[in-house]
Amino acid sequence: MSVHKKIHIHPGEILKEEFLVPLGISANRLAVSLDLPANRISSIINGERSITAETAILLGRAFRTTPEFWMNLQAHHDLEIAKDEVSTARIERADKLAKELRAA
């Protein structure tokens, strides 16, 4: 049986591929326009940094989306990573508690 590693798309990849590239905007131009440090945008695009609420608000305004769009992308990404990282033993303990609570 082969093990397949899940690929989780970081919101920064979506920012780059769905917004910056099609619109011809550089990470630096976006950072300057939003009055953000250039390394923040670069780190997001490179998948090294999460999108904060502040950044989500600014991205939403810049790209005519909503802050919720960006925060939901980040939350989904974080949950997918966490699902891979939570140990089976911890999940089994949570399931055991759920079963006990249903029986009570």
Coordinates of C-alpha atoms in Angstrom, one line a residue:
M1 CA 0.0 0.0 0.0
S2 CA 1.4 3.4 -0.9
V3 CA 1.1 6.4 1.3
H4 CA -0.1 9.6 -0.4
K5 CA 0.8 12.8 1.3
K6 CA -2.0 15.3 1.1
I7 CA -1.2 18.6 -0.6
H8 CA -2.7 21.5 1.3
I9 CA -3.0 24.7 -0.7
H10 CA -1.9 27.7 1.3
P11 CA -4.0 30.9 0.9
G12 CA -0.8 32.6 -0.3
E13 CA -0.8 30.4 -3.3
I14 CA -4.4 31.4 -4.1
L15 CA -3.4 35.1 -3.6
K16 CA -0.6 34.7 -6.0
E17 CA -2.1 32.5 -8.7
E18 CA -5.7 33.8 -8.7
F19 CA -5.1 37.5 -8.0
L20 CA -1.6 38.8 -8.4
V21 CA -0.5 36.9 -11.5
P22 CA -3.7 37.5 -13.5
L23 CA -3.8 41.1 -12.6
G24 CA -0.1 41.7 -13.2
I25 CA 0.5 42.9 -9.7
S26 CA 3.8 42.2 -7.9
A27 CA 4.0 41.3 -4.2
N28 CA 5.9 44.5 -3.6
R29 CA 3.3 46.7 -5.3
L30 CA 0.6 45.0 -3.3
A31 CA 2.5 45.6 0.0
V32 CA 3.2 49.2 -0.8
S33 CA -0.5 49.8 -1.9
L34 CA -1.8 48.2 1.4
D35 CA 0.9 49.9 3.5
L36 CA 2.2 46.5 4.7
P37 CA 5.7 45.3 5.0
A38 CA 6.9 43.7 1.8
N39 CA 8.1 40.6 3.7
R40 CA 4.6 40.0 5.1
I41 CA 3.2 39.6 1.6
S42 CA 6.2 37.6 0.4
S43 CA 5.9 35.3 3.4
I44 CA 2.2 34.8 2.8
I45 CA 2.8 34.0 -0.9
N46 CA 5.5 31.6 0.0
G47 CA 3.3 29.8 2.5
E48 CA 5.5 30.8 5.4
R49 CA 3.0 33.1 7.1
S50 CA -0.7 33.0 7.9
I51 CA -3.2 35.6 6.8
T52 CA -4.2 37.7 9.8
A53 CA -7.5 39.5 10.2
E54 CA -5.9 42.8 9.4
T55 CA -4.4 41.5 6.2
A56 CA -7.7 39.8 5.3
I57 CA -9.5 43.1 5.6
L58 CA -7.0 44.8 3.3
L59 CA -7.0 42.0 0.8
G60 CA -10.8 42.0 0.8
R61 CA -10.9 45.7 0.0
A62 CA -8.1 45.5 -2.6
F63 CA -9.6 42.6 -4.5
R64 CA -13.3 43.2 -4.0
T65 CA -13.7 40.1 -1.9
T66 CA -14.5 39.9 1.7
P67 CA -12.3 39.5 4.8
E68 CA -14.2 36.3 5.5
F69 CA -13.1 34.9 2.1
W70 CA -9.4 35.2 3.2
M71 CA -10.0 34.1 6.8
N72 CA -12.0 31.1 5.6
L73 CA -9.1 30.1 3.3
Q74 CA -6.7 30.4 6.2
A75 CA -8.9 28.5 8.6
H76 CA -9.5 25.7 6.1
H77 CA -5.8 25.4 5.5
D78 CA -5.0 25.3 9.2
L79 CA -7.7 22.7 9.9
E80 CA -6.4 20.4 7.1
I81 CA -2.9 20.7 8.5
A82 CA -4.1 20.0 12.1
K83 CA -6.1 16.9 10.9
D84 CA -2.8 15.5 9.7
E85 CA -1.0 16.3 12.9
V86 CA -3.4 15.2 15.6
S87 CA -2.4 11.8 16.8
T88 CA -4.7 8.8 16.5
A89 CA -4.4 8.2 20.2
R90 CA -5.7 11.7 21.0
I91 CA -8.6 11.3 18.5
E92 CA -9.5 8.0 20.1
R93 CA -9.6 9.7 23.5
A94 CA -11.9 12.3 22.2
D95 CA -14.1 9.7 20.6
K96 CA -14.2 7.8 24.0
L97 CA -15.3 11.0 25.8
A98 CA -18.0 11.6 23.2
K99 CA -19.3 8.1 23.7
E100 CA -19.3 8.5 27.5
L101 CA -21.2 11.8 27.1
R102 CA -23.8 10.2 24.9
A103 CA -24.3 7.4 27.4
A104 CA -24.8 9.8 30.3

